[in-house]
XYZ file of C-alpha atoms in Angstrom:
177
model
C 17.481 9.433 66.253
C 18.877 6.912 68.718
C 22.442 5.989 67.769
C 22.277 2.795 69.833
C 19.652 1.473 67.421
C 21.784 2.238 64.380
C 23.249 -1.031 63.224
C 26.362 -0.266 61.217
C 29.326 2.030 61.640
C 28.629 3.507 58.218
C 25.093 4.466 59.289
C 26.464 6.117 62.417
C 29.070 8.022 60.412
C 26.426 9.091 57.897
C 24.092 10.277 60.663
C 26.902 12.150 62.405
C 27.942 13.745 59.107
C 24.378 14.943 58.454
C 24.117 16.351 61.984
C 27.391 18.258 61.624
C 26.257 19.623 58.245
C 22.871 20.712 59.621
C 24.471 22.375 62.633
C 27.094 24.182 60.585
C 24.528 25.460 58.077
C 21.795 26.437 60.537
C 23.606 27.464 63.709
C 25.798 30.436 64.404
C 28.687 30.452 66.810
C 29.331 33.315 69.167
C 32.557 33.591 71.093
C 32.607 35.555 74.309
C 35.872 36.317 76.056
C 35.344 37.192 79.700
C 37.950 39.562 81.096
C 36.100 40.653 84.269
C 33.542 39.135 86.600
C 30.221 39.220 84.759
C 26.597 38.326 85.284
C 26.307 35.204 83.122
C 22.511 35.407 83.019
C 22.657 38.957 81.746
C 25.158 37.986 79.046
C 22.967 35.045 78.003
C 19.871 37.258 77.741
C 21.819 39.921 75.857
C 22.984 37.366 73.294
C 19.513 35.817 73.035
C 17.792 39.161 72.546
C 20.466 40.372 70.160
C 19.965 37.322 67.975
C 16.164 37.467 68.236
C 15.650 41.192 67.851
C 18.305 41.560 65.189
C 17.838 40.953 61.494
C 18.798 37.279 61.816
C 15.730 35.998 63.662
C 13.132 38.119 61.942
C 14.432 37.450 58.434
C 16.082 34.070 58.911
C 15.790 32.144 55.655
C 17.219 28.947 57.200
C 15.619 28.585 60.610
C 16.150 25.696 62.950
C 13.509 25.002 65.576
C 11.746 28.243 66.412
C 11.677 29.453 69.973
C 8.192 30.154 71.211
C 7.183 32.696 73.800
C 7.157 30.017 76.518
C 10.756 29.028 75.650
C 11.940 32.638 75.736
C 10.153 33.312 79.026
C 11.726 30.190 80.541
C 15.166 31.401 79.461
C 14.431 34.863 80.855
C 13.244 33.609 84.233
C 15.933 30.957 84.684
C 18.929 32.927 83.373
C 19.952 34.119 86.883
C 20.696 30.467 87.708
C 23.737 30.543 85.405
C 25.737 31.902 88.353
C 25.196 28.651 90.277
C 26.904 25.256 89.877
C 25.560 23.080 87.067
C 24.159 20.435 89.456
C 22.083 23.082 91.248
C 20.854 24.478 87.910
C 19.741 21.040 86.739
C 17.980 20.192 90.009
C 16.243 23.575 90.130
C 15.167 23.278 86.483
C 13.726 19.797 87.043
C 11.927 20.590 90.307
C 10.931 24.241 90.018
C 10.360 24.542 86.290
C 9.576 21.221 84.641
C 7.637 19.672 87.533
C 6.133 22.843 88.973
C 5.303 24.708 85.763
C 5.593 22.906 82.427
C 4.151 19.586 83.633
C 0.866 21.383 84.337
C 0.251 21.600 80.590
C -0.423 18.651 78.277
C 1.940 20.000 75.610
C 4.389 22.747 74.782
C 1.704 24.270 72.538
C -0.766 24.405 75.439
C 1.861 26.028 77.654
C 2.656 28.563 74.944
C -1.043 29.362 74.475
C -1.419 29.899 78.226
C 1.573 32.245 78.186
C -0.014 34.247 75.354
C -3.302 34.494 77.300
C -1.442 35.669 80.416
C 0.397 38.351 78.462
C -2.797 39.490 76.710
C -4.597 39.802 80.059
C -1.801 41.565 81.971
C -0.109 43.768 79.352
C -2.791 46.487 79.109
C -1.943 47.544 82.687
C 1.788 47.991 81.957
C 2.882 51.579 82.485
C 6.520 51.321 81.349
C 7.504 49.387 78.244
C 10.685 47.279 78.475
C 13.712 47.927 76.294
C 13.221 44.691 74.278
C 9.565 45.596 73.621
C 10.601 49.096 72.540
C 13.209 47.642 70.159
C 10.676 45.268 68.635
C 8.172 48.094 68.138
C 10.854 50.213 66.443
C 11.761 47.374 64.082
C 8.206 47.171 62.760
C 6.131 50.156 61.744
C 3.004 48.022 61.885
C 2.394 44.756 63.657
C 3.378 41.726 61.649
C 1.379 38.557 61.445
C 4.361 36.205 61.097
C 4.686 33.508 63.736
C 8.129 34.794 64.691
C 6.789 38.296 65.318
C 3.848 36.966 67.338
C 6.171 34.950 69.593
C 8.650 37.815 70.006
C 5.886 40.328 70.733
C 4.434 38.131 73.481
C 7.913 37.587 74.949
C 8.820 41.278 74.988
C 5.429 42.117 76.501
C 6.074 39.517 79.205
C 9.357 41.267 80.023
C 7.482 44.561 80.388
C 4.974 42.907 82.749
C 7.697 41.189 84.768
C 9.805 44.327 85.112
C 6.767 46.280 86.319
C 6.077 43.588 88.936
C 9.726 43.672 90.050
C 9.656 47.472 90.333
C 6.577 47.185 92.536
C 8.331 44.610 94.746
C 5.924 41.836 93.757
C 7.461 38.358 93.584
C 6.595 35.707 91.025
C 4.486 33.743 93.540
C 2.507 36.848 94.551
C 1.744 37.761 90.950
C 0.414 34.451 89.694
C 3.430 33.880 87.437
């Protein structure tokens, strides 16, 4: 909701109060204390995968907006940029991700569907399963049909595909990603 269109101070305070309540009830806070030089992208992915592949995401009774496979893949591919200055990250994201990739699809749903089709087509040729995919498989004795599981399964399969391409020395442009 646009605060500039809210007429009274009381409405703004009420809206802010509801936002704070929603955030405090539906979001968790993680504190990371950095004592050595670290790979920020790796830390981000570790925290993302820990929250997604842990009990919280799979059995979350109070979810916020769900992350789809396309969101998780974006985070995975762009996480190395966290080592660069914020201005560079923003410019790269706008030019190389939003304009070059996401804008090619009419909607987030279309992009997500395309990501699922890519994973379905490429995954059968994967020879080595990634650690996140292995963890997801271990968490479930049989495949679930929940939307969360479907999104996580496609994401972890994408990681397996991507890691196999990296091991073979194939870059994203060469692979059709």
